[in-house]
Amino acid sequence: MASYRLNIMICAGTGCVSNRAFQIREAFDKEIRKNSLEKEVLTVMTGCNGFCAAGPIVIVQPEGIFYQKLTVKDIPFLVEEHFLKGRPVKKFMYTPPKETEPIPKMNDISFFQKQVLIALRNKGIIDPEAIDDYIARDGYAALSKILSKMKPQDVIAEIKKSGLRGRGGGGFPTGLKWELARKAEGEQKYVICNADEGDPGAFMDRSIVEADPHTILEGMTIGAYAIGASKGFVYVRSEYPLAVERMHNAIAQSKEYGLLGDNILESGFNFDVDVIQGAGVFVCGEETSMIASIEGKIGEPKPRPPYPVEKGLWGSPTNINNVETWANVPAIILRGSDWFSKIGTKTSKGTKVFSVAGKIKDAGLVEVPMGLTLGEIIYDVAGGIHSDKKFKAVLIGGPSGGCLPADCLGLPVDYESLTKAGAMMGSGGLVVADEDNCMVEMARYFLNFTKDESCGKCTPCREGNAAMLDILTRITQGEGTMEDLDLLEDLAHAIKDTALCGLGNTAPNPVLTTLRYFRDEYIAHIKDKKCPAHECRQLNTYTIDEERCVSEGHGCDVCRRNCAYDAIMGEKGKAHRINQDKCAKCGVCYEVCKFAAVKVD
Amino acid sequence: MKDERLIEAIEKHSQIEGSLLNLLQEVQQKFNYLPKEALQEISDEMNIPLSRLYSIATFFKNFSLTPRGKHSIHVCMGTACQIWGGQKLVERVGELLNIKPGETTEDLSFTLDTINCPGTCGLAPVVMMDKEIHGKVTRDKVAALIKKYQG
Ligand SMILES: Cc1cc2nc3c(=O)[nH]c(=O)nc-3n(C[C@H](O)[C@H](O)[C@H](O)COP(=O)(O)O)c2cc1C
């Protein structure tokens, strides 16, 4: 490989791509040609850098200079100043809130400082579409190690010793699962990578596939060797076209290099992988549903046992692991279980990747050691609450998880602590809510999601969740009663205990946690007919501060023109007023008023 | 239905075990819906009962049995977008196009759908116009987007 004076690493995760990362690259390449720098400067598209809030992101290596929020217009100046004259450009760097001096280097930015990268070890460093980049970073060295030096049983023993647990939500010990699959009777065995990422509000698995597809393939091949499988599937949701494309590309490349297919690295071991695209159904992330859908059936779950490791795809032993679980495997094999098990807590080893979003300053993707507290992730890594509003809750584990209040910010992230608090680790989605978000509405939102996604096979989930949703909807409209709260709790426990699969078993979690931690808000809706966060619009009253309307906004008339119900009286230059009889409480006037003259109560 | 695009797709996917879902996705993409004749052809060629194809086509959300609009608008209903007011955006698009989620405008120019998260939560609230993701969408921005796609 030719060496360049500067490597321009342009983030091409989905977030930055929608912020025009590819156009930025074109602009760089154009300027580089214009200044005859082709031999000195190389642009590379990488996987997700993680700091999505700052996108589009560009890192200039080897110095590690971090540029953010670039636009095509900025590029000529940047190329001239930095690449030609050697003067990194301050105005495109990241400046921490409340400070004035920018931080030039990525590794000095607090977002990156508490992170420990295992699953994401190659993010932003390699071109995910170039197998040589992966190999240059010790890629496929673990595969070569096991094929030449380790028996399948040794591989399983090593993974068991590492303490690795499933990152897809359940936290089942990975080595044990592999052992069960190895011992299960069957000529044909399968491995599956679960990249369905059903949690609507999470993007860890998307980012890992986009940033480093080869690590997943390598992990799967090692797993297949350990359990004796010859065929694998990567099941990716179709909402992730870029991940699908990169996975296809990685498979083709590793076949070409003899790292996948027949007689891998001349070892006599055969293993092949295909990609299956999910089709927009949440429950297909559940393992038995996923298997059914690969078999060409509708994706309904089956009762377990038998577990997939005994009787899975087409009745054969099948080992399913999550994307992140697979991504940890090559690192563990290469660096050893002792190294891995030193990271994390007593029961939860290694790191966990979280996607942090919602009302947070530095939304993005982070990988931290297990045992860091929720508060450390939210405040120290992700910069705290957006617009300095008040923190209200962190939603962890998506629709299967829970809404935890400020009191829980001291909780360490490990499987046991989060379950004890009524939530769950889930696959790693963290969404932060602030004082403007209503927790009853949040519970209603999640229930609406699970009701829509319930496959309808078992009654508790199909009927029970619909009944809970009815009650929650009533409460958000101010028509709830105090008895409803008991009924909700009874229903929640009944569904938890009797539903057929994990979707139903966990669907009541958001309701139970909001009832436990935010009961006051429920009571305010029921007794006072008020939504403290003003999010349940039916309970709001909108009025206009007429003085402010004239003094600040000069009667700008925008609210009247936007009101679909003819409920606002007034004309340009004069004070406006809302006719409460006509007002449908849609809240549009409140949103469009730029002068804070519309008040909500 | 003797359509070359269809025959090609059947040929490609019938080779691979477990690829029925991929085949239907490809057909949906090529025709913008799953025409009845196409399902019939797949049934005949691959020896799968039509009833089973129908159950799959109606179970998975990505499939449509009626023609969809020229452009699709997907408003994200994921958690982060919910937190940032995604619900209001769906209402807004519905108002602008006079349709509800799942419906297509009469002139077949737009289909409005909700989506459970394309995974760009850092840019919430998010709207997907065809395959392009737009972040930090506001009332005005979504109106401008629709205008742009209207041509
Ligand atoms: C409703 C439901 C949805 C699920 N969605 C996912 C998912 O999106 N990704 C995932 O890896 N596991 C998901 N799981 C868990 C899988 O069933 C399975 O436990 C997991 O893929 C095993 O991998 P692991 O041991 O590496 O975690 C889901 C489970 C349920 C009940």
PDB file of N, CA, C and O in Angstrom, chain B residues 101-150:
ATOM      1  N   PRO B 101     -51.602   7.522   7.446  1.00  0.00           N
ATOM      2  CA  PRO B 101     -50.527   6.545   7.275  1.00  0.00           C
ATOM      3  C   PRO B 101     -51.069   5.254   6.666  1.00  0.00           C
ATOM      4  O   PRO B 101     -52.145   4.789   7.034  1.00  0.00           O
ATOM      5  N   GLY B 102     -50.345   4.713   5.717  1.00  0.00           N
ATOM      6  CA  GLY B 102     -50.777   3.493   5.035  1.00  0.00           C
ATOM      7  C   GLY B 102     -51.536   3.795   3.748  1.00  0.00           C
ATOM      8  O   GLY B 102     -51.794   2.901   2.956  1.00  0.00           O
ATOM      9  N   GLU B 103     -51.868   5.073   3.537  1.00  0.00           N
ATOM     10  CA  GLU B 103     -52.663   5.410   2.350  1.00  0.00           C
ATOM     11  C   GLU B 103     -51.805   6.064   1.260  1.00  0.00           C
ATOM     12  O   GLU B 103     -50.716   6.560   1.516  1.00  0.00           O
ATOM     13  N   THR B 104     -52.366   6.042   0.056  1.00  0.00           N
ATOM     14  CA  THR B 104     -51.692   6.624  -1.099  1.00  0.00           C
ATOM     15  C   THR B 104     -52.564   7.745  -1.650  1.00  0.00           C
ATOM     16  O   THR B 104     -53.794   7.618  -1.651  1.00  0.00           O
ATOM     17  N   THR B 105     -51.940   8.816  -2.117  1.00  0.00           N
ATOM     18  CA  THR B 105     -52.732   9.907  -2.675  1.00  0.00           C
ATOM     19  C   THR B 105     -53.431   9.432  -3.949  1.00  0.00           C
ATOM     20  O   THR B 105     -52.954   8.508  -4.612  1.00  0.00           O
ATOM     21  N   GLU B 106     -54.540  10.084  -4.276  1.00  0.00           N
ATOM     22  CA  GLU B 106     -55.338   9.627  -5.415  1.00  0.00           C
ATOM     23  C   GLU B 106     -54.550   9.604  -6.718  1.00  0.00           C
ATOM     24  O   GLU B 106     -54.711   8.711  -7.541  1.00  0.00           O
ATOM     25  N   ASP B 107     -53.674  10.590  -6.875  1.00  0.00           N
ATOM     26  CA  ASP B 107     -52.895  10.651  -8.121  1.00  0.00           C
ATOM     27  C   ASP B 107     -51.676   9.720  -8.085  1.00  0.00           C
ATOM     28  O   ASP B 107     -50.817   9.791  -8.956  1.00  0.00           O
ATOM     29  N   LEU B 108     -51.624   8.854  -7.085  1.00  0.00           N
ATOM     30  CA  LEU B 108     -50.522   7.889  -6.947  1.00  0.00           C
ATOM     31  C   LEU B 108     -49.150   8.555  -6.852  1.00  0.00           C
ATOM     32  O   LEU B 108     -48.147   7.954  -7.214  1.00  0.00           O
ATOM     33  N   SER B 109     -49.107   9.808  -6.374  1.00  0.00           N
ATOM     34  CA  SER B 109     -47.778  10.419  -6.293  1.00  0.00           C
ATOM     35  C   SER B 109     -47.080  10.094  -4.965  1.00  0.00           C
ATOM     36  O   SER B 109     -45.867   9.937  -4.935  1.00  0.00           O
ATOM     37  N   PHE B 110     -47.828   9.994  -3.867  1.00  0.00           N
ATOM     38  CA  PHE B 110     -47.182   9.732  -2.573  1.00  0.00           C
ATOM     39  C   PHE B 110     -47.892   8.637  -1.794  1.00  0.00           C
ATOM     40  O   PHE B 110     -49.118   8.556  -1.798  1.00  0.00           O
ATOM     41  N   THR B 111     -47.113   7.823  -1.110  1.00  0.00           N
ATOM     42  CA  THR B 111     -47.658   6.939  -0.090  1.00  0.00           C
ATOM     43  C   THR B 111     -47.053   7.371   1.234  1.00  0.00           C
ATOM     44  O   THR B 111     -45.840   7.577   1.318  1.00  0.00           O
ATOM     45  N   LEU B 112     -47.910   7.509   2.238  1.00  0.00           N
ATOM     46  CA  LEU B 112     -47.423   7.890   3.571  1.00  0.00           C
ATOM     47  C   LEU B 112     -47.387   6.658   4.458  1.00  0.00           C
ATOM     48  O   LEU B 112     -48.370   5.919   4.546  1.00  0.00           O
ATOM     49  N   ASP B 113     -46.248   6.415   5.085  1.00  0.00           N
ATOM     50  CA  ASP B 113     -46.132   5.311   6.020  1.00  0.00           C
ATOM     51  C   ASP B 113     -45.357   5.763   7.235  1.00  0.00           C
ATOM     52  O   ASP B 113     -44.618   6.735   7.172  1.00  0.00           O
ATOM     53  N   THR B 114     -45.507   5.000   8.312  1.00  0.00           N
ATOM     54  CA  THR B 114     -44.611   5.231   9.433  1.00  0.00           C
ATOM     55  C   THR B 114     -43.542   4.146   9.361  1.00  0.00           C
ATOM     56  O   THR B 114     -43.714   3.128   8.723  1.00  0.00           O
ATOM     57  N   ILE B 115     -42.427   4.402  10.007  1.00  0.00           N
ATOM     58  CA  ILE B 115     -41.336   3.430   9.993  1.00  0.00           C
ATOM     59  C   ILE B 115     -40.809   3.333  11.423  1.00  0.00           C
ATOM     60  O   ILE B 115     -40.802   4.324  12.151  1.00  0.00           O
ATOM     61  N   ASN B 116     -40.410   2.132  11.798  1.00  0.00           N
ATOM     62  CA  ASN B 116     -39.857   1.951  13.132  1.00  0.00           C
ATOM     63  C   ASN B 116     -38.354   2.125  13.116  1.00  0.00           C
ATOM     64  O   ASN B 116     -37.616   1.180  13.291  1.00  0.00           O
ATOM     65  N   CYS B 117     -37.891   3.331  12.820  1.00  0.00           N
ATOM     66  CA  CYS B 117     -36.487   3.642  13.036  1.00  0.00           C
ATOM     67  C   CYS B 117     -35.511   3.161  11.968  1.00  0.00           C
ATOM     68  O   CYS B 117     -35.185   1.989  11.902  1.00  0.00           O
ATOM     69  N   PRO B 118     -35.025   4.074  11.126  1.00  0.00           N
ATOM     70  CA  PRO B 118     -33.941   3.709  10.221  1.00  0.00           C
ATOM     71  C   PRO B 118     -32.580   3.802  10.915  1.00  0.00           C
ATOM     72  O   PRO B 118     -31.551   3.656  10.265  1.00  0.00           O
ATOM     73  N   GLY B 119     -32.565   4.056  12.218  1.00  0.00           N
ATOM     74  CA  GLY B 119     -31.308   4.016  12.946  1.00  0.00           C
ATOM     75  C   GLY B 119     -30.481   5.278  12.869  1.00  0.00           C
ATOM     76  O   GLY B 119     -29.272   5.246  13.016  1.00  0.00           O
ATOM     77  N   THR B 120     -31.120   6.415  12.640  1.00  0.00           N
ATOM     78  CA  THR B 120     -30.373   7.670  12.651  1.00  0.00           C
ATOM     79  C   THR B 120     -30.915   8.558  13.763  1.00  0.00           C
ATOM     80  O   THR B 120     -31.243   9.718  13.556  1.00  0.00           O
ATOM     81  N   CYS B 121     -30.989   7.973  14.953  1.00  0.00           N
ATOM     82  CA  CYS B 121     -31.645   8.617  16.087  1.00  0.00           C
ATOM     83  C   CYS B 121     -30.980   9.934  16.467  1.00  0.00           C
ATOM     84  O   CYS B 121     -31.606  10.784  17.082  1.00  0.00           O
ATOM     85  N   GLY B 122     -29.708  10.082  16.125  1.00  0.00           N
ATOM     86  CA  GLY B 122     -29.012  11.322  16.444  1.00  0.00           C
ATOM     87  C   GLY B 122     -29.558  12.505  15.669  1.00  0.00           C
ATOM     88  O   GLY B 122     -29.276  13.648  15.990  1.00  0.00           O
ATOM     89  N   LEU B 123     -30.338  12.226  14.626  1.00  0.00           N
ATOM     90  CA  LEU B 123     -30.860  13.304  13.786  1.00  0.00           C
ATOM     91  C   LEU B 123     -32.356  13.519  13.987  1.00  0.00           C
ATOM     92  O   LEU B 123     -33.013  14.170  13.183  1.00  0.00           O
ATOM     93  N   ALA B 124     -32.910  12.935  15.027  1.00  0.00           N
ATOM     94  CA  ALA B 124     -34.360  12.955  15.227  1.00  0.00           C
ATOM     95  C   ALA B 124     -34.923  14.381  15.309  1.00  0.00           C
ATOM     96  O   ALA B 124     -34.228  15.262  15.798  1.00  0.00           O
ATOM     97  N   PRO B 125     -36.168  14.594  14.852  1.00  0.00           N
ATOM     98  CA  PRO B 125     -37.041  13.630  14.173  1.00  0.00           C
ATOM     99  C   PRO B 125     -36.693  13.479  12.691  1.00  0.00           C
ATOM    100  O   PRO B 125     -36.241  14.426  12.052  1.00  0.00           O
ATOM    101  N   VAL B 126     -36.925  12.269  12.206  1.00  0.00           N
ATOM    102  CA  VAL B 126     -36.425  11.884  10.909  1.00  0.00           C
ATOM    103  C   VAL B 126     -37.568  11.533   9.960  1.00  0.00           C
ATOM    104  O   VAL B 126     -38.555  10.929  10.366  1.00  0.00           O
ATOM    105  N   VAL B 127     -37.431  11.954   8.709  1.00  0.00           N
ATOM    106  CA  VAL B 127     -38.381  11.581   7.668  1.00  0.00           C
ATOM    107  C   VAL B 127     -37.594  11.002   6.511  1.00  0.00           C
ATOM    108  O   VAL B 127     -36.545  11.538   6.139  1.00  0.00           O
ATOM    109  N   MET B 128     -38.077   9.901   5.959  1.00  0.00           N
ATOM    110  CA  MET B 128     -37.390   9.293   4.831  1.00  0.00           C
ATOM    111  C   MET B 128     -38.210   9.545   3.579  1.00  0.00           C
ATOM    112  O   MET B 128     -39.367   9.156   3.501  1.00  0.00           O
ATOM    113  N   MET B 129     -37.614  10.250   2.610  1.00  0.00           N
ATOM    114  CA  MET B 129     -38.273  10.467   1.334  1.00  0.00           C
ATOM    115  C   MET B 129     -37.654   9.465   0.374  1.00  0.00           C
ATOM    116  O   MET B 129     -36.457   9.553   0.088  1.00  0.00           O
ATOM    117  N   ASP B 130     -38.448   8.548  -0.136  1.00  0.00           N
ATOM    118  CA  ASP B 130     -37.902   7.408  -0.869  1.00  0.00           C
ATOM    119  C   ASP B 130     -36.765   6.819  -0.030  1.00  0.00           C
ATOM    120  O   ASP B 130     -36.999   6.418   1.079  1.00  0.00           O
ATOM    121  N   LYS B 131     -35.526   6.841  -0.560  1.00  0.00           N
ATOM    122  CA  LYS B 131     -34.474   6.218   0.258  1.00  0.00           C
ATOM    123  C   LYS B 131     -33.633   7.231   1.011  1.00  0.00           C
ATOM    124  O   LYS B 131     -32.695   6.874   1.707  1.00  0.00           O
ATOM    125  N   GLU B 132     -33.962   8.512   0.833  1.00  0.00           N
ATOM    126  CA  GLU B 132     -33.114   9.533   1.417  1.00  0.00           C
ATOM    127  C   GLU B 132     -33.618   9.925   2.806  1.00  0.00           C
ATOM    128  O   GLU B 132     -34.801  10.213   2.983  1.00  0.00           O
ATOM    129  N   ILE B 133     -32.697   9.932   3.750  1.00  0.00           N
ATOM    130  CA  ILE B 133     -33.081  10.269   5.121  1.00  0.00           C
ATOM    131  C   ILE B 133     -32.859  11.750   5.389  1.00  0.00           C
ATOM    132  O   ILE B 133     -31.797  12.289   5.075  1.00  0.00           O
ATOM    133  N   HIS B 134     -33.875  12.399   5.919  1.00  0.00           N
ATOM    134  CA  HIS B 134     -33.749  13.815   6.281  1.00  0.00           C
ATOM    135  C   HIS B 134     -33.900  13.951   7.787  1.00  0.00           C
ATOM    136  O   HIS B 134     -34.841  13.429   8.356  1.00  0.00           O
ATOM    137  N   GLY B 135     -32.939  14.655   8.405  1.00  0.00           N
ATOM    138  CA  GLY B 135     -32.936  14.767   9.853  1.00  0.00           C
ATOM    139  C   GLY B 135     -33.385  16.128  10.335  1.00  0.00           C
ATOM    140  O   GLY B 135     -33.466  17.082   9.563  1.00  0.00           O
ATOM    141  N   LYS B 136     -33.670  16.199  11.661  1.00  0.00           N
ATOM    142  CA  LYS B 136     -34.088  17.434  12.314  1.00  0.00           C
ATOM    143  C   LYS B 136     -35.195  18.124  11.516  1.00  0.00           C
ATOM    144  O   LYS B 136     -35.126  19.330  11.211  1.00  0.00           O
ATOM    145  N   VAL B 137     -36.200  17.349  11.162  1.00  0.00           N
ATOM    146  CA  VAL B 137     -37.268  17.856  10.311  1.00  0.00           C
ATOM    147  C   VAL B 137     -38.261  18.682  11.134  1.00  0.00           C
ATOM    148  O   VAL B 137     -38.610  18.306  12.250  1.00  0.00           O
ATOM    149  N   THR B 138     -38.682  19.792  10.583  1.00  0.00           N
ATOM    150  CA  THR B 138     -39.668  20.646  11.240  1.00  0.00           C
ATOM    151  C   THR B 138     -40.931  20.699  10.388  1.00  0.00           C
ATOM    152  O   THR B 138     -40.972  20.153   9.294  1.00  0.00           O
ATOM    153  N   ARG B 139     -41.954  21.388  10.885  1.00  0.00           N
ATOM    154  CA  ARG B 139     -43.197  21.564  10.125  1.00  0.00           C
ATOM    155  C   ARG B 139     -42.927  22.171   8.748  1.00  0.00           C
ATOM    156  O   ARG B 139     -43.441  21.726   7.737  1.00  0.00           O
ATOM    157  N   ASP B 140     -42.093  23.202   8.750  1.00  0.00           N
ATOM    158  CA  ASP B 140     -41.838  23.890   7.492  1.00  0.00           C
ATOM    159  C   ASP B 140     -40.967  23.057   6.569  1.00  0.00           C
ATOM    160  O   ASP B 140     -41.168  23.016   5.362  1.00  0.00           O
ATOM    161  N   LYS B 141     -39.988  22.369   7.171  1.00  0.00           N
ATOM    162  CA  LYS B 141     -39.059  21.601   6.361  1.00  0.00           C
ATOM    163  C   LYS B 141     -39.781  20.462   5.642  1.00  0.00           C
ATOM    164  O   LYS B 141     -39.513  20.176   4.473  1.00  0.00           O
ATOM    165  N   VAL B 142     -40.730  19.833   6.335  1.00  0.00           N
ATOM    166  CA  VAL B 142     -41.403  18.709   5.701  1.00  0.00           C
ATOM    167  C   VAL B 142     -42.300  19.205   4.566  1.00  0.00           C
ATOM    168  O   VAL B 142     -42.418  18.564   3.520  1.00  0.00           O
ATOM    169  N   ALA B 143     -42.873  20.379   4.748  1.00  0.00           N
ATOM    170  CA  ALA B 143     -43.703  20.939   3.680  1.00  0.00           C
ATOM    171  C   ALA B 143     -42.837  21.231   2.454  1.00  0.00           C
ATOM    172  O   ALA B 143     -43.210  20.939   1.318  1.00  0.00           O
ATOM    173  N   ALA B 144     -41.642  21.773   2.711  1.00  0.00           N
ATOM    174  CA  ALA B 144     -40.737  22.078   1.605  1.00  0.00           C
ATOM    175  C   ALA B 144     -40.290  20.800   0.891  1.00  0.00           C
ATOM    176  O   ALA B 144     -40.186  20.766  -0.336  1.00  0.00           O
ATOM    177  N   LEU B 145     -40.034  19.754   1.692  1.00  0.00           N
ATOM    178  CA  LEU B 145     -39.616  18.482   1.094  1.00  0.00           C
ATOM    179  C   LEU B 145     -40.684  17.936   0.154  1.00  0.00           C
ATOM    180  O   LEU B 145     -40.398  17.505  -0.960  1.00  0.00           O
ATOM    181  N   ILE B 146     -41.921  17.966   0.627  1.00  0.00           N
ATOM    182  CA  ILE B 146     -43.004  17.439  -0.200  1.00  0.00           C
ATOM    183  C   ILE B 146     -43.107  18.242  -1.486  1.00  0.00           C
ATOM    184  O   ILE B 146     -43.243  17.690  -2.570  1.00  0.00           O
ATOM    185  N   LYS B 147     -42.982  19.544  -1.354  1.00  0.00           N
ATOM    186  CA  LYS B 147     -43.035  20.402  -2.532  1.00  0.00           C
ATOM    187  C   LYS B 147     -41.967  20.019  -3.538  1.00  0.00           C
ATOM    188  O   LYS B 147     -42.215  19.903  -4.735  1.00  0.00           O
ATOM    189  N   LYS B 148     -40.764  19.770  -3.016  1.00  0.00           N
ATOM    190  CA  LYS B 148     -39.647  19.427  -3.873  1.00  0.00           C
ATOM    191  C   LYS B 148     -39.937  18.124  -4.639  1.00  0.00           C
ATOM    192  O   LYS B 148     -39.679  18.016  -5.829  1.00  0.00           O
ATOM    193  N   TYR B 149     -40.482  17.151  -3.932  1.00  0.00           N
ATOM    194  CA  TYR B 149     -40.736  15.862  -4.573  1.00  0.00           C
ATOM    195  C   TYR B 149     -41.947  15.906  -5.501  1.00  0.00           C
ATOM    196  O   TYR B 149     -42.068  15.104  -6.401  1.00  0.00           O
ATOM    197  N   GLN B 150     -42.839  16.882  -5.249  1.00  0.00           N
ATOM    198  CA  GLN B 150     -43.983  17.018  -6.136  1.00  0.00           C
ATOM    199  C   GLN B 150     -43.518  17.449  -7.518  1.00  0.00           C
ATOM    200  O   GLN B 150     -44.212  17.309  -8.501  1.00  0.00           O
TER     201      GLN B 150
END
